[in-house]
XYZ file of C-alpha atoms in Angstrom:
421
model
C 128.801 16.129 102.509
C 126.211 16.882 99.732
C 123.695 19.459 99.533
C 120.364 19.538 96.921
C 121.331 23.098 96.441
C 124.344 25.317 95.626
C 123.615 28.191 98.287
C 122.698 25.893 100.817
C 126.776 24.389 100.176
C 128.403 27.348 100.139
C 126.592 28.722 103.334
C 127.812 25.705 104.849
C 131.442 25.845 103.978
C 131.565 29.304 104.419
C 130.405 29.599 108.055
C 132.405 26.421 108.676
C 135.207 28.270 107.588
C 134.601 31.258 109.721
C 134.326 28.495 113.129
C 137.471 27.030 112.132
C 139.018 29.966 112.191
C 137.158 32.055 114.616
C 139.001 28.416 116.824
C 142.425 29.398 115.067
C 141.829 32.769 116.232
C 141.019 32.248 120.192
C 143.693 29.798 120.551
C 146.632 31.690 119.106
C 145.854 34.393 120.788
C 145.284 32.447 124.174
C 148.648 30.648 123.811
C 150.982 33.294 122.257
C 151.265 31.355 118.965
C 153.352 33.240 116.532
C 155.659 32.208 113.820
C 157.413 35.839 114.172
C 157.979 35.378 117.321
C 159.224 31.519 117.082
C 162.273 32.752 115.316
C 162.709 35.586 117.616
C 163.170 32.972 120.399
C 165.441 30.914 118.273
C 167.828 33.749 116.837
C 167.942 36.087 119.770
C 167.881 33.430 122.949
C 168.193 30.026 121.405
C 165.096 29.168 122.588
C 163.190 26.851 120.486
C 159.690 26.020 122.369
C 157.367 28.116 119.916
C 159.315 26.954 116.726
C 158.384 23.268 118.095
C 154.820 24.432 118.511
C 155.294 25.820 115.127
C 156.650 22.398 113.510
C 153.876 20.360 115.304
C 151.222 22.163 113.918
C 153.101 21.226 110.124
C 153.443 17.759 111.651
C 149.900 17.218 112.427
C 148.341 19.052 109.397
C 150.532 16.957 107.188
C 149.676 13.505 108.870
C 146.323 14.658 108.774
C 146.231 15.810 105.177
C 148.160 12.295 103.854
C 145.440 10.436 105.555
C 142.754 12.324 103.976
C 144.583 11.645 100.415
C 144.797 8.390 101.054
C 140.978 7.880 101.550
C 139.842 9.938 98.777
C 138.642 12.544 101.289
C 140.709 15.180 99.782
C 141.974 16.915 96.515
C 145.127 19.045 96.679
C 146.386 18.572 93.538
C 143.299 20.628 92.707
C 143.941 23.248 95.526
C 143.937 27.093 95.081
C 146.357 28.285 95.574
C 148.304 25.352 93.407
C 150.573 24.285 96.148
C 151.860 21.047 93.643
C 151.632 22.825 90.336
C 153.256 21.672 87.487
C 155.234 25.252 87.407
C 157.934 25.151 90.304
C 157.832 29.046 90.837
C 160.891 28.873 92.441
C 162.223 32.300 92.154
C 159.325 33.501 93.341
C 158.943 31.141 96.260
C 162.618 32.628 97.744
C 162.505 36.299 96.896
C 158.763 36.415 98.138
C 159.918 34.516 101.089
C 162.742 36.658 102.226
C 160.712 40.074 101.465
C 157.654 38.772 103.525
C 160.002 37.247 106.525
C 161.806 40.694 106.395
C 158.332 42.577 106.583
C 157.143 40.330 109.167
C 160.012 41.542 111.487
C 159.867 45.318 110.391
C 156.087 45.230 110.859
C 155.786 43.234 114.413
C 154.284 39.812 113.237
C 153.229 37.870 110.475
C 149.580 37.659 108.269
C 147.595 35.803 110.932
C 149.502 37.708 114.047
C 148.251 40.729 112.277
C 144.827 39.766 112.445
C 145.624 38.068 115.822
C 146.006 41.826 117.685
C 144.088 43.607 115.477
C 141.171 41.373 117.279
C 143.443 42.512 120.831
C 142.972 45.989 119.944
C 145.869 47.226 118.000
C 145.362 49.713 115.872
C 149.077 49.753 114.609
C 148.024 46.166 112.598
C 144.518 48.293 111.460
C 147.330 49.957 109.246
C 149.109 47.075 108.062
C 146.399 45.298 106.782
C 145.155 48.447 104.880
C 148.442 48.098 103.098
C 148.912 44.744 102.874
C 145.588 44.358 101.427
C 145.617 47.104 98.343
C 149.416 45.619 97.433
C 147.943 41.577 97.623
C 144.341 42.662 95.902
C 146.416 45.204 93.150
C 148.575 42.035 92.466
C 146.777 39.855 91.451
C 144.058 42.220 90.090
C 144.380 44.803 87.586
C 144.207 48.526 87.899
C 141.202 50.058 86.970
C 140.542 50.675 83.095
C 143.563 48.659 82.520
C 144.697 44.845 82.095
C 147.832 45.749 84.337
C 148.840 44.326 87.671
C 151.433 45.089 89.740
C 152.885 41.688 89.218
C 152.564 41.809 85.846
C 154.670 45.057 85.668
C 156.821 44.667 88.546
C 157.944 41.181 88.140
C 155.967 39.081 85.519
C 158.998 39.996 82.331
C 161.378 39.150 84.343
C 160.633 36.025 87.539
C 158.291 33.874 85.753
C 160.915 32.799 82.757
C 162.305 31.562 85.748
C 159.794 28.872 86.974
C 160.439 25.582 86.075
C 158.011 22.375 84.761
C 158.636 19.737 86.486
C 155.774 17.361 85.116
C 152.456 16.596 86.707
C 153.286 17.703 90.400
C 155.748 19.231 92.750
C 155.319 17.531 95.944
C 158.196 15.059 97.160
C 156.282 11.347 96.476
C 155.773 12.860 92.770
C 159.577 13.105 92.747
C 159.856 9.843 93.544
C 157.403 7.200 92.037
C 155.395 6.617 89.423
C 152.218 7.863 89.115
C 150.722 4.159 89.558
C 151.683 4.168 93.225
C 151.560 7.678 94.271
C 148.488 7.551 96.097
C 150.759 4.958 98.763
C 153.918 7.225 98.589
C 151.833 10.370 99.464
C 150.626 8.493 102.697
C 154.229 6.786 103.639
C 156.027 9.654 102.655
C 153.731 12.379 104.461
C 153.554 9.872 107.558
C 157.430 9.251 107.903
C 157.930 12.674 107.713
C 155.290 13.952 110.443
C 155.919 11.590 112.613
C 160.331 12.874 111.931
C 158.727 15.940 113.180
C 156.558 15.030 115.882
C 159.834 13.258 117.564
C 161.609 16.307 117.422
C 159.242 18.303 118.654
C 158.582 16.487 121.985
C 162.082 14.944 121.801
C 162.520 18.461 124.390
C 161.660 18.238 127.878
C 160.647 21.942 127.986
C 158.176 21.931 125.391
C 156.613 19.064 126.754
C 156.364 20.456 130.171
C 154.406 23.652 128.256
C 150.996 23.378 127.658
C 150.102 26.272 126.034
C 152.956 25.484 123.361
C 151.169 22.118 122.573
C 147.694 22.917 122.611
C 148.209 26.012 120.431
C 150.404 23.246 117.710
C 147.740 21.068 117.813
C 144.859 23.217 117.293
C 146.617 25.220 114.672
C 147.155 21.950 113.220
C 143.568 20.937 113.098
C 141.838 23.761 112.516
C 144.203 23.961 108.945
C 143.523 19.999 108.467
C 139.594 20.540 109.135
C 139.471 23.469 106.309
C 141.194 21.150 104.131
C 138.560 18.478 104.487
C 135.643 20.999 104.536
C 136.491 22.795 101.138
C 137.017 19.260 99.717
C 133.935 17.205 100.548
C 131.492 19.823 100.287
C 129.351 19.214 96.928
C 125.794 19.334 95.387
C 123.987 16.861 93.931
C 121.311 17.699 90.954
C 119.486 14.838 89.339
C 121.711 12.182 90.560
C 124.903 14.022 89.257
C 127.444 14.913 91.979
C 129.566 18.062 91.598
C 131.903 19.643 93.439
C 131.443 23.496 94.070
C 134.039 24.662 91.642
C 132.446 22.285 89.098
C 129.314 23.526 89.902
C 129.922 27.041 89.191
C 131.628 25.710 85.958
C 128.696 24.138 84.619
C 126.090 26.801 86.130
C 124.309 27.783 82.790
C 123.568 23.888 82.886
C 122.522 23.040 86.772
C 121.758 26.542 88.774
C 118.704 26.899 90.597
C 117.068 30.295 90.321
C 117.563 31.487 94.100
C 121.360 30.914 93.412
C 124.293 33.475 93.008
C 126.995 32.698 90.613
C 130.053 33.551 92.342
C 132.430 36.531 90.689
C 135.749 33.442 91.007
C 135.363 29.425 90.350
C 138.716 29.398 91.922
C 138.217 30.107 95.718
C 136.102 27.296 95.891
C 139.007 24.897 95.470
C 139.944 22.630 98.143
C 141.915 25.266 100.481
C 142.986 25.776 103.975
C 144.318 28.705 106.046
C 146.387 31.358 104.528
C 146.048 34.961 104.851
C 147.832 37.905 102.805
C 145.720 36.978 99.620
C 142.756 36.620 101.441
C 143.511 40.649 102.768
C 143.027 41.382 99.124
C 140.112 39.523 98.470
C 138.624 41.006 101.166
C 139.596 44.603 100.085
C 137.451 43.526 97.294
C 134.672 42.347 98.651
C 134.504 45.845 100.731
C 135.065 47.817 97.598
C 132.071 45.744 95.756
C 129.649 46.841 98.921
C 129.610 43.160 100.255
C 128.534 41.801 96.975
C 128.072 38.229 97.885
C 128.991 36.706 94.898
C 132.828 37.923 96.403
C 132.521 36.459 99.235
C 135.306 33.675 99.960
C 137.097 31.338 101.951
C 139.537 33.696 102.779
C 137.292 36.475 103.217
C 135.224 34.340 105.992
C 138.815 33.144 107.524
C 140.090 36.552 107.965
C 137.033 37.509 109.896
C 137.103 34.344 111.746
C 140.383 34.833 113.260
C 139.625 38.277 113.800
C 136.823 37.240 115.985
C 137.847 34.657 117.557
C 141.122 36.724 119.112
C 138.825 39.451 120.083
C 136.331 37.077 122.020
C 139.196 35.643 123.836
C 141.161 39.555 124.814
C 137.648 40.246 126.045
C 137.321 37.028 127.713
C 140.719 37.245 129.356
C 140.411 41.242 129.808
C 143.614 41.797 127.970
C 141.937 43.808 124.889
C 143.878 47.023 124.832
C 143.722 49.717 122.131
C 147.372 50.302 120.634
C 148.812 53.187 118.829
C 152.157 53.929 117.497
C 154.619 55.215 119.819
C 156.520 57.210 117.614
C 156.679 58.055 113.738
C 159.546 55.910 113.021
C 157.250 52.867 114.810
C 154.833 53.862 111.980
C 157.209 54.202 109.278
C 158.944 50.089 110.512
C 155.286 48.854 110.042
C 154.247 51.025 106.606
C 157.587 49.550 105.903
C 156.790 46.017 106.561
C 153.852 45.952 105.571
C 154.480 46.750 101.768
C 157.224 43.842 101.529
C 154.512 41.630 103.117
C 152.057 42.717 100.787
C 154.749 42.275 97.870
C 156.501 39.072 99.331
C 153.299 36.976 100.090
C 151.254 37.140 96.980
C 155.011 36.234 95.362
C 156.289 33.181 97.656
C 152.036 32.118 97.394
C 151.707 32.285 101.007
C 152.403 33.318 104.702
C 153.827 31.542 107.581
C 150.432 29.609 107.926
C 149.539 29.709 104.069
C 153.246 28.086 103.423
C 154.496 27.140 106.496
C 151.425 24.703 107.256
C 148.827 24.401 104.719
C 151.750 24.468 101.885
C 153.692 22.396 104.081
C 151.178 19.868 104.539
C 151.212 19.302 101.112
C 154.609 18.376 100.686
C 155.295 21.152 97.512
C 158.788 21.710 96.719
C 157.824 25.377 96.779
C 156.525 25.034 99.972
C 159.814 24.552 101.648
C 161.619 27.071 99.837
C 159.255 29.617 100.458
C 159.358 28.343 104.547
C 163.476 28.646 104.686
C 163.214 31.689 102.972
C 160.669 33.468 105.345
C 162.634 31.970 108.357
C 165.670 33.323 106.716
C 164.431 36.697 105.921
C 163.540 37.409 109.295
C 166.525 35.711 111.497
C 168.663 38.004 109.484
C 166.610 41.042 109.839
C 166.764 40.262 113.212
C 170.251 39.712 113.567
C 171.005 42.901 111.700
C 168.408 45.005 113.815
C 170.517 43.561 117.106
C 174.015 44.306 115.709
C 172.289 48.080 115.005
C 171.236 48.043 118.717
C 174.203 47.227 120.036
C 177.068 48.829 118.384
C 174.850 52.004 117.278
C 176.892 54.483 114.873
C 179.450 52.075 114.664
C 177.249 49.252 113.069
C 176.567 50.177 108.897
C 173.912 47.947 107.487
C 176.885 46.507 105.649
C 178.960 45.652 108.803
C 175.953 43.861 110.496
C 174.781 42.094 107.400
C 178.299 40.518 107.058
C 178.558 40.084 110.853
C 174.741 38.722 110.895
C 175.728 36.344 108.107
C 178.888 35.201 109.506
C 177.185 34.184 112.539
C 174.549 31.800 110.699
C 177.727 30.183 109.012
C 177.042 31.705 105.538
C 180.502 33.653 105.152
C 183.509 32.635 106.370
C 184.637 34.436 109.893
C 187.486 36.936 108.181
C 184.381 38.572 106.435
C 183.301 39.399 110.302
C 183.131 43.117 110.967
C 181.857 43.424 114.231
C 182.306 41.358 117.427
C 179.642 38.917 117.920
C 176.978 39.521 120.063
């Protein structure tokens, strides 16, 4: 998909973008799609239908995105953010995890469920994407007058010693094969393991019997593999030389027209799909440069996309309500969850969409540890919370953490301190 002019390509991909998602948007909210609440099912009544909508959505982004590999119609090695770097961040995939998949629970949903009711009317998730976005933009951006960030003071000395090189790649066929026939191990691999999925996933009567569970898999699925394909075939030609939109902006003093703006980052216009606590930062900055354009992103355009698209279906369906806090302590669960969000998904690189599909779909190491990691973070909050509930005064943090663990299998059964529930 060529253009003869740079603005005329990034218009395109950037409204694109905002359809996709404004799609992404409608349909979660229409079908109850949420990761949060996928592993609330699981952990607190075994049930497992949105965790299979969940998994299909992985399952059909990753068939999707092998495919695409396969034909030269996409570039992840080259994505942002570098889902198969050479640098398995590894440490930062599971601490990140666990603090976002704790923050999740504490602050009633994850990235995109944020934006999902903030579209409904909720007020509460005005809040946490206030906070979420100053922690993700301050992370990855330094403080004013300064070359600090809070990663680079927080955590930089200490996590990224940690990260490991493991050659040219990270994802699984990189493990496995030669680089001569990695371009057929990325499709067999990434098929075998969607279709391992997909059997799984319908392998339950239920879930096939509920419509709204598949339709919101697939579409989540699609609308991550079409942003994938977008932000990879979209290029300009200039005098018979083809460049991608990243390239272009690296070559600009040598092939910009006069009518175009030079974009403030080369890297958001990397082959990219859905993922959303960065993009809350990047669109904190955007606001804060009074809607320069040249900061105008991906993310920024999918954040507003899902935004609209779950307020056009509340007002659609007439369930748009406006929703406060009910108490202070409601407030202080979601300030609370919304810093270790902020915190945990700039660290594990990405959300339960950013990871758990678009990572996954790449196959990245670090994309699975940061998934188990969220999922465990929040089952165990979860668990903990219910133990709380429960037993009241009787139930220290301590108590239910060992009782919560115990009942994953973790710790051994004599480290049980409270009856299970």
């Amino acid at each position: 998909m060529l253009f003869d002019s740079f603005a005329q390509a990034q218009s395109v991909l950037l409204w694109a973008t905002f359809g996709l998602a404004m799609v992404l948007g409608l349909v979660a909210n229409k079908t109850n799609f949420c990761t949060m609440g996928a592993i609330s099912d699981w952990v607190n009544m075994g049930d497992l239908g949105r965790m299979r909508a969940w998994m299909l959505a992985m399952a059909v982004a990753m068939l999707g995105v092998s495919v695409l590999e396969y034909f030269g119609l996409a570039n992840l090695d080259a994505s942002f953010p570098p889902y198969r770097g050479a640098q398995l961040i590894w440490a930062e995939n599971i601490l990140g995890g666990v603090l976002f998949g704790i923050g999740m629970t504490f602050a009633s949903g994850c990235g995109n469920k944020t934006l999902i009711r903030i579209g409904g009317g909720n007020i509460k998730s005005i809040i946490v994407l206030m906070i979420i976005a100053v922690i993700a933009y301050f992370m990855v951006n330094p403080f004013p007058g300064t070359d600090k960030t809070l990663f680079t003071v927080l955590f930089n000395g200490w996590i990224r010693p940690l990260a490991v090189n493991v050659g040219s790649h990270q994802d699984l066929a990189s493990f496995l094969v030669s680089d001569a026939s990695l371009k057929q191990a990325r499709l067999v691999l990434g098929v075998l393991v969607a279709l391992a999925i997909a059997v799984f996933v319908f392998k339950s009567a239920d879930f096939r019997s509920n419509r709204d569970n598949i339709i919101g898999g697939l579409v989540v699925g699609l609308t991550v593999l079409g942003a994938w394909y977008i932000s990879s075939v979209i290029g300009v030609k200039v005098d018979g030389t083809t460049y991608t939109l990243q390239g272009y902006v690296q070559e600009w003093d040598f092939v910009a027209g006069s009518a175009d703006i030079k974009p403030a980052d080369s890297r958001p216009l990397s082959p990219q799909s859905f993922t959303f606590i960065n993009p809350m930062g990047q669109t904190l900055g955007y606001v804060a440069g009074k809607f320069d354009i040249s900061l105008l992103t991906f993310g920024v355009m999918a954040l507003a996309g899902v935004i609209a698209g779950s307020l056009l279906w509340s007002l659609l369906s007439r369930n748009f309500r406006i929703e406060w806090f009910a108490s202070f302590a409601d407030f202080r669960n979601h300030v609370f969850g919304a810093i270790l969000m902020g915190f945990g998904g700039v660290l594990a690189m990405g959300c339960t969409i950013g990871q758990g599909i678009t990572g996954m779909s790449t196959l990245a190491l670090g994309s699975f540890l940061a998934l188990i990691s969220i999922i465990f973070g929040s089952a165990i909050t979860m668990r903990v919370q219910y133990y709380k509930l429960v037993y009241e005064a009787d139930a220290s943090f301590i108590k239910a953490l060992l009782s919560s663990l115990v009942d994953f299998k973790l710790l051994p059964s004599f480290m049980r301190k409270l009856e299970a529930v």
